[in-house]
PDB file of C-alpha atoms in Angstrom:
ATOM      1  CA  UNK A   1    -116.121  -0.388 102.424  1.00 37.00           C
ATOM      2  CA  UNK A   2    -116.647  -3.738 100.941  1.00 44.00           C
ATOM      3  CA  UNK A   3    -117.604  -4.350  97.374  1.00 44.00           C
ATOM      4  CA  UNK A   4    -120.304  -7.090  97.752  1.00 48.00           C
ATOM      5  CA  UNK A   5    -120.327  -7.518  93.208  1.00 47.00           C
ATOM      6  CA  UNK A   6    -117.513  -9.374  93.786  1.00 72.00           C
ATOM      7  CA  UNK A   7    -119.071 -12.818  93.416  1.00 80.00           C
ATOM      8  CA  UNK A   8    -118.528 -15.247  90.270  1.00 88.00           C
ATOM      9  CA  UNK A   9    -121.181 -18.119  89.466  1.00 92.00           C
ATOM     10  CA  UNK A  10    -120.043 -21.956  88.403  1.00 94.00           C
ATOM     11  CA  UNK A  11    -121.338 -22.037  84.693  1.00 93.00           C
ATOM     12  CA  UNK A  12    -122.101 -25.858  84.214  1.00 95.00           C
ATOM     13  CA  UNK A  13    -122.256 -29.221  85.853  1.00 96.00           C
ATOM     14  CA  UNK A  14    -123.273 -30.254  89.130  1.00 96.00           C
ATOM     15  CA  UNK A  15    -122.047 -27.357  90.943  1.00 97.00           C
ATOM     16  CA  UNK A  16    -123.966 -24.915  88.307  1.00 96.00           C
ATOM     17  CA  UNK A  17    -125.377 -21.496  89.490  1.00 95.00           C
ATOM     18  CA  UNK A  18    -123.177 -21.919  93.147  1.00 95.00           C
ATOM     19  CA  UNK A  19    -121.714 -18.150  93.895  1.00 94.00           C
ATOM     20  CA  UNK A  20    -118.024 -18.072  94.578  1.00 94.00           C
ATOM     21  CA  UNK A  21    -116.730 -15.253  96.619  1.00 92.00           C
ATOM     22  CA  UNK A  22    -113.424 -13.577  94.891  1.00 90.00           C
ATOM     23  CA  UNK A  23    -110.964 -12.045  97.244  1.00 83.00           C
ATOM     24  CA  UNK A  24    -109.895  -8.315  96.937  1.00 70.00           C
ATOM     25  CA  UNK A  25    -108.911  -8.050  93.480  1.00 60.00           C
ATOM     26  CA  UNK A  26    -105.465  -6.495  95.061  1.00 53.00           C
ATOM     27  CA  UNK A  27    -104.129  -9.707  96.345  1.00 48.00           C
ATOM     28  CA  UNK A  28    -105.567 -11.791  92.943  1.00 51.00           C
ATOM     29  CA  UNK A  29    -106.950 -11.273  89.504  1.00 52.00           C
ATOM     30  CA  UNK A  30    -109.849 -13.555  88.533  1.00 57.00           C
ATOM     31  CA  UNK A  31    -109.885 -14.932  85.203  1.00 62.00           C
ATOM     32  CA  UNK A  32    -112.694 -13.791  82.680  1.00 76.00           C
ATOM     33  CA  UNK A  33    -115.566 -16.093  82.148  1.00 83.00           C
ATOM     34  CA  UNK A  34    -114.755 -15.839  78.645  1.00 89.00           C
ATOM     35  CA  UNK A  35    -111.249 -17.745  78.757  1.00 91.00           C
ATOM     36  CA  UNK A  36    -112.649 -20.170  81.710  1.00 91.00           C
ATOM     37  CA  UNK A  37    -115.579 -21.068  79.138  1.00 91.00           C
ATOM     38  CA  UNK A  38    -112.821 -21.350  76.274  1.00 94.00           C
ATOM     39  CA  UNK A  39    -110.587 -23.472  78.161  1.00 96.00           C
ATOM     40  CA  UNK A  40    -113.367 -25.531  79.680  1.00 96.00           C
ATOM     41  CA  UNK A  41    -114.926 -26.067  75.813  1.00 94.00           C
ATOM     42  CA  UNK A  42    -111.409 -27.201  74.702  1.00 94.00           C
ATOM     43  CA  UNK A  43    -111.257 -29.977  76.836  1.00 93.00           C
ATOM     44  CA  UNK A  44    -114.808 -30.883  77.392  1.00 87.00           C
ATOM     45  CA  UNK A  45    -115.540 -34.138  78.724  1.00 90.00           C
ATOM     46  CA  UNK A  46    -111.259 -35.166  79.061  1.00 95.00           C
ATOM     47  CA  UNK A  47    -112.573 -33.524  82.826  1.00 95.00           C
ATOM     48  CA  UNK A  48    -114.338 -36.432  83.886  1.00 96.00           C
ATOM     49  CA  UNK A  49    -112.938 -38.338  86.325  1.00 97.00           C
ATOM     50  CA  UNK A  50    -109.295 -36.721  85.892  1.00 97.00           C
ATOM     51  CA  UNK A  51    -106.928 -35.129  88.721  1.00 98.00           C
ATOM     52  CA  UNK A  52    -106.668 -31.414  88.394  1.00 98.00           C
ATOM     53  CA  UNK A  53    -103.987 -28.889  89.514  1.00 98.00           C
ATOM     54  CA  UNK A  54    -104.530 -25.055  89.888  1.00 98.00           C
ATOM     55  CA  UNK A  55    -101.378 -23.502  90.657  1.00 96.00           C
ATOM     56  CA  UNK A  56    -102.482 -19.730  92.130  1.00 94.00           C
ATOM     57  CA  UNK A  57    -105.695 -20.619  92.571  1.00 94.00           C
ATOM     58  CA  UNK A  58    -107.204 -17.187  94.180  1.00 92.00           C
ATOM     59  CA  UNK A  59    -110.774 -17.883  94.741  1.00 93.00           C
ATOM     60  CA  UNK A  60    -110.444 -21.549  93.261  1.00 96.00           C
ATOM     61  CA  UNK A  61    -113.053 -20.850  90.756  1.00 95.00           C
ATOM     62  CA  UNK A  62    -111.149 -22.723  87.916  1.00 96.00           C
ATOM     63  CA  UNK A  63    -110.732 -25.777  89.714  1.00 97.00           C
ATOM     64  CA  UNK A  64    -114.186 -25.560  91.060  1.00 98.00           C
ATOM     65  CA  UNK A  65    -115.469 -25.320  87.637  1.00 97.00           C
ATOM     66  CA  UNK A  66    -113.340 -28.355  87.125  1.00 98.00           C
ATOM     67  CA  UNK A  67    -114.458 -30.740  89.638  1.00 98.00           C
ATOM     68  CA  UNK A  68    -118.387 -29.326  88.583  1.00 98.00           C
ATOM     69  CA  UNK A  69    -117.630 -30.555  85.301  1.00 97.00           C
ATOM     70  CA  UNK A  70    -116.329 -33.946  86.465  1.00 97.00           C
ATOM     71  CA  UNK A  71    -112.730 -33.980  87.774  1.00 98.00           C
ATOM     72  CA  UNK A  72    -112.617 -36.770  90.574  1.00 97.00           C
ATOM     73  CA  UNK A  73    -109.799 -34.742  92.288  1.00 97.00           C
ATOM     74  CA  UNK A  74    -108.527 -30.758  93.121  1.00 98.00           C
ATOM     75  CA  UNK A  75    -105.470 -29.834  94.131  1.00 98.00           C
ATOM     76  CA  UNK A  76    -105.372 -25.940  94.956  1.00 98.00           C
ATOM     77  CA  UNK A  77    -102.041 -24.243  95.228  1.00 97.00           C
ATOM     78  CA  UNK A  78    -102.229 -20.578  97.419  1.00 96.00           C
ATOM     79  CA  UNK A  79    -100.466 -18.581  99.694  1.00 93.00           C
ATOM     80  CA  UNK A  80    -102.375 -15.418  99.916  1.00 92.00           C
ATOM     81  CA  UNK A  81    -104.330 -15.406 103.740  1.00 93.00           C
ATOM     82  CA  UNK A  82    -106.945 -13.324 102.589  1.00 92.00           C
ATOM     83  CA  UNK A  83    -107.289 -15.512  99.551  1.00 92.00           C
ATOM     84  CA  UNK A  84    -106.869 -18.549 101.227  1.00 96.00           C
ATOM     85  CA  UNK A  85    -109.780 -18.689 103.292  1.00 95.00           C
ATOM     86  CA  UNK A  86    -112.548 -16.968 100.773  1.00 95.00           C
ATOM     87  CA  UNK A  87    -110.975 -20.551  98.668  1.00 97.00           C
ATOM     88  CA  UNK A  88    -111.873 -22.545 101.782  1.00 97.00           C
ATOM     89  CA  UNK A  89    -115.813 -21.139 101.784  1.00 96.00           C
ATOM     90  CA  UNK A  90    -115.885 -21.522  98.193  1.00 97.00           C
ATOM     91  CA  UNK A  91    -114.655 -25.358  98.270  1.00 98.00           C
ATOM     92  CA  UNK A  92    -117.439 -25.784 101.276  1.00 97.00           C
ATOM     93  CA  UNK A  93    -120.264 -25.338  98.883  1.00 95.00           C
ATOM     94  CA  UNK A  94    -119.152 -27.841  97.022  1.00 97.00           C
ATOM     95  CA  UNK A  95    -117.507 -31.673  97.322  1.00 97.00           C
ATOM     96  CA  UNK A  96    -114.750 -31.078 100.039  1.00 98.00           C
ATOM     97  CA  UNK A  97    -113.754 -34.546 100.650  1.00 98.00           C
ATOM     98  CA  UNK A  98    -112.699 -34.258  96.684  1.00 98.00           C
ATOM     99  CA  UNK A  99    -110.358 -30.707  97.094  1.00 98.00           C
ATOM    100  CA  UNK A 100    -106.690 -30.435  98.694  1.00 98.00           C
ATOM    101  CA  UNK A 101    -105.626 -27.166  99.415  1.00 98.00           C
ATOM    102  CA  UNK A 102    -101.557 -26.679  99.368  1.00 98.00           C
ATOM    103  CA  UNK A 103    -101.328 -23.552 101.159  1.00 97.00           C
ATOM    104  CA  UNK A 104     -97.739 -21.297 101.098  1.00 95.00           C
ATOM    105  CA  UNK A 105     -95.420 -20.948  98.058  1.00 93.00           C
ATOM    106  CA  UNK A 106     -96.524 -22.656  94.875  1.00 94.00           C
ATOM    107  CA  UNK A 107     -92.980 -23.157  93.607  1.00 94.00           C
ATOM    108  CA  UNK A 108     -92.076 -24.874  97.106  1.00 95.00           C
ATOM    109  CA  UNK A 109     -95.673 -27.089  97.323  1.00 96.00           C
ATOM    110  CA  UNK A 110     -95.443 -28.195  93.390  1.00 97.00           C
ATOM    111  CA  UNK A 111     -93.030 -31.156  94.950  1.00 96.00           C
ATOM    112  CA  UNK A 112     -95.405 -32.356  97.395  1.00 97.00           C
ATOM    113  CA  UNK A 113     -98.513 -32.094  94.640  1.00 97.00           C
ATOM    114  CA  UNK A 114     -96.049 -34.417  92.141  1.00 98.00           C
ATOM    115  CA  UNK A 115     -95.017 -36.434  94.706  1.00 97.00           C
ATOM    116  CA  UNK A 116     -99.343 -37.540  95.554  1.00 96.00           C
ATOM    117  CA  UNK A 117     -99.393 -37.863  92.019  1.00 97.00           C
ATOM    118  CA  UNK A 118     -96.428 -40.000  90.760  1.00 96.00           C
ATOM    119  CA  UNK A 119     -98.013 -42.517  94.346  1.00 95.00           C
ATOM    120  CA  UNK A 120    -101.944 -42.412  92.508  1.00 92.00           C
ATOM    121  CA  UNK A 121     -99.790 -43.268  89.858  1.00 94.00           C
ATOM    122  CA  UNK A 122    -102.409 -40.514  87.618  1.00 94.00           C
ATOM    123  CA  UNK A 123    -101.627 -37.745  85.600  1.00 97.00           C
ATOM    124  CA  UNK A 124    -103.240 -34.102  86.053  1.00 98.00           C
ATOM    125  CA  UNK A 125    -104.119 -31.279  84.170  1.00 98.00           C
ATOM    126  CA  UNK A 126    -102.154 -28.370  84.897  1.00 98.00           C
ATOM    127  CA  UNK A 127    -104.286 -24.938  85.304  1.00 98.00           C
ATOM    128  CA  UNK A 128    -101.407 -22.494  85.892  1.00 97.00           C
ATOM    129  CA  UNK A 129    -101.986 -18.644  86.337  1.00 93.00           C
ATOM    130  CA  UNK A 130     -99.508 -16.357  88.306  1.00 90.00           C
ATOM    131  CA  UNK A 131    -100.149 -13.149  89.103  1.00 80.00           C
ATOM    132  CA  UNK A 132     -99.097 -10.686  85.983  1.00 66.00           C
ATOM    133  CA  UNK A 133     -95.654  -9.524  85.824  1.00 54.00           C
ATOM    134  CA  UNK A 134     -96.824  -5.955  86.219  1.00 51.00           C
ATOM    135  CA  UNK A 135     -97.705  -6.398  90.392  1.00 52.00           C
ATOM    136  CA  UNK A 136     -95.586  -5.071  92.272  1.00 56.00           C
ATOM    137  CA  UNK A 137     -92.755  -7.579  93.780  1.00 53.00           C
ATOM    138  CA  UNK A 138     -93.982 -10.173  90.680  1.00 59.00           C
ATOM    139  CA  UNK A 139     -91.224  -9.129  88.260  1.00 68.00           C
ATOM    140  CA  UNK A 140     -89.343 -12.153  88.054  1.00 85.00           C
ATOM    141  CA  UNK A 141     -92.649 -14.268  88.313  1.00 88.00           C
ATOM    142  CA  UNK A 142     -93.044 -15.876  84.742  1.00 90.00           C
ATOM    143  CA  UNK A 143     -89.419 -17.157  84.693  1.00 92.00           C
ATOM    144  CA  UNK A 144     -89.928 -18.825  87.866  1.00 93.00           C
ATOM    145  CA  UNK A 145     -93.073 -19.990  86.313  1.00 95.00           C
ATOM    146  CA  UNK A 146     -91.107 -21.171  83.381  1.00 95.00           C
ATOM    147  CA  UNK A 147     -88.653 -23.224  85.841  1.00 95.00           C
ATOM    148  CA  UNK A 148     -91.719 -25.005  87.503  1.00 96.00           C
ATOM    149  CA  UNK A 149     -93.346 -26.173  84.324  1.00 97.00           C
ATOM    150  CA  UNK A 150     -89.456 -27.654  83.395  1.00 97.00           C
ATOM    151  CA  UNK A 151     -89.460 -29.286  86.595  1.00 96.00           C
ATOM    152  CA  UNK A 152     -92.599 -31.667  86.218  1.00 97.00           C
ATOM    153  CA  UNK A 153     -91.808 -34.932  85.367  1.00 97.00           C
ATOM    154  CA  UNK A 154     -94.083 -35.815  82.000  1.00 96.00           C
ATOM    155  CA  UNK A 155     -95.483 -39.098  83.799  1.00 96.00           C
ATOM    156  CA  UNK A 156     -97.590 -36.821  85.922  1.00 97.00           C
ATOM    157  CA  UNK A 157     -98.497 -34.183  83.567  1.00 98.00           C
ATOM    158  CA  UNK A 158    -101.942 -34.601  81.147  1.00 97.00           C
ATOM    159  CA  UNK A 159    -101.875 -31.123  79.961  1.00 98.00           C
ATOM    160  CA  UNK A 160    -100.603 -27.643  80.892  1.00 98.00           C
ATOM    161  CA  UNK A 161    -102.218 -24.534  80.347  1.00 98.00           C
ATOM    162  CA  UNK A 162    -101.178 -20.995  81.617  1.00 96.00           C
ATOM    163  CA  UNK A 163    -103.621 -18.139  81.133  1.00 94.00           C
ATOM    164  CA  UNK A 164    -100.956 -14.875  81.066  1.00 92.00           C
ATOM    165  CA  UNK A 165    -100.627 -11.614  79.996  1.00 89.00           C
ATOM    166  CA  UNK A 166    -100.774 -11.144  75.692  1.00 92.00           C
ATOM    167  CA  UNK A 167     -97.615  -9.914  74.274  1.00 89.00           C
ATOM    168  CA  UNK A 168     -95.879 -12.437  77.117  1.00 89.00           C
ATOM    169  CA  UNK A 169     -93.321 -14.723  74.792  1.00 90.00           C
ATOM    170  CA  UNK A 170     -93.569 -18.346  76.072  1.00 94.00           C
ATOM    171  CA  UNK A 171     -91.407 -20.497  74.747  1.00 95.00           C
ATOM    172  CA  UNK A 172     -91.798 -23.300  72.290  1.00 97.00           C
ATOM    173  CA  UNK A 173     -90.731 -25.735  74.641  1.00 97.00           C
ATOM    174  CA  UNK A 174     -89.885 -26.277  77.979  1.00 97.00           C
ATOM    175  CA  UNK A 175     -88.385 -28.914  79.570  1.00 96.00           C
ATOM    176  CA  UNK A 176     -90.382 -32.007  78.487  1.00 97.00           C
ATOM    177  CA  UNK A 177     -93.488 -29.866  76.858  1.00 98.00           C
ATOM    178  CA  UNK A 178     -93.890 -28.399  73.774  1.00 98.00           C
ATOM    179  CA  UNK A 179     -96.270 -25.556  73.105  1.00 98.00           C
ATOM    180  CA  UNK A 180     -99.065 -26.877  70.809  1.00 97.00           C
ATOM    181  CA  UNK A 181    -101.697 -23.442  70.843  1.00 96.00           C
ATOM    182  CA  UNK A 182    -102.594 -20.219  71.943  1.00 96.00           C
ATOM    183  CA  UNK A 183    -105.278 -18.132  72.040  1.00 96.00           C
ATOM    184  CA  UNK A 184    -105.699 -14.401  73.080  1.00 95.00           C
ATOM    185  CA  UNK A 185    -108.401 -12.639  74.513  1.00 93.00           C
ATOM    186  CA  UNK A 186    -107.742  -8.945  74.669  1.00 91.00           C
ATOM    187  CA  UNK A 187    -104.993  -8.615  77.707  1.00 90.00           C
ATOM    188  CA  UNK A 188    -105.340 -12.070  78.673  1.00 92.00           C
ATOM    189  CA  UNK A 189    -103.825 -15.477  76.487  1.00 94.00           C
ATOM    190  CA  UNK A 190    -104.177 -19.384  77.154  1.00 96.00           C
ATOM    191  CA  UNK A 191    -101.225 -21.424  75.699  1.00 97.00           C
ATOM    192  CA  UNK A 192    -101.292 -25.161  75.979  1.00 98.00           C
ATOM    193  CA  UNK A 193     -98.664 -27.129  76.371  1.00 98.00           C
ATOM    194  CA  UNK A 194     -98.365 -30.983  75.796  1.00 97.00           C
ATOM    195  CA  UNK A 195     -95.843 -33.819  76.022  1.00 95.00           C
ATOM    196  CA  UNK A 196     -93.341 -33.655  73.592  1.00 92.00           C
ATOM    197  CA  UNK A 197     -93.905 -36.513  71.674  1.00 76.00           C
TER     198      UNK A 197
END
């Protein structure tokens, strides 16, 4: 049987009041409205008119949010099928000519995304949130995480944040970024990461 309450609204900006489907909240976990609202009040109107990257994207609802708000270009990163294609009826109801969707492996794709980048010669925001350690077959995902954040070059990088499990120990730097805050909300934290200056 399907569970039809699993719909999510855009909160503000152009987009506001559109319903996004989720996908089966087996293959992806959505992120609360309460962090998405936090993170979006953080960087407020830094949105307009910048690139934006969600790596994992699920049901895109973060970057939707994002270009709603003002971002002049999405990049979505997802491999899930099921996922994949309740992303693609989301980004329909919205500005498609403005969304990319890199389909497959995130941690294969994330050259190709910095590659389009370093040619617009722009920098992105960085909206990364894997799938919590605890899924099955995800054991190993936050260190690979870890290696992918290393392995952006800082030209192309505005600011990173990865929404993760609390209790999760992220380190105070990696590669070229340096953690500057983080915030919990119950299970769920946001840390940001910026340019090491």
């Amino acid at each position: 049987m399907k569970n039809k309450s699993i719909i999510k609204k855009i909160i503000m900006g152009k987009f506001k009041g559109k319903t996004l489907k989720l996908p089966s909240m087996e293959t992806t976990r959505s992120s609360k409205s309460i962090v998405m609202e936090s993170f979006f009040n953080t960087i407020q109107f830094e949105i307009i008119d910048a690139h934006f990257v969600e790596v994992f994207s699920g049901s895109g609802s973060i970057g939707l949010e994002a270009l709603s708000r003002g971002a002049s270009n999405i990049f979505f990163m997802e491999r899930d099928r099921e996922a994949l294609k309740v992303l693609k009826q989301n980004i329909s109801q919205t500005d498609p000519s403005a969304c990319q969707i890199f389909a497959g492996d995130s941690f294969s794709n994330i050259d190709e995304v910095v590659k389009r980048l370093k040619k617009k010669k722009e920098d992105a925001y960085f909206y990364i949130d894997p799938p919590f350690s605890i899924r099955e077959g995800m054991e190993d995902i936050y260190e690979k995480m870890i290696k992918l954040i290393a392995s952006l070059p800082g030209e192309v990088v505005k600011l990173i944040v990865i929404e993760h499990m609390t209790g999760l120990e992220i380190p105070s730097s990696i590669g070229p970024f340096t953690v500057s805050k983080s915030k919990k909300f119950g299970n769920t934290s946001l840390t940001y990461l910026n340019l090491t200056i």
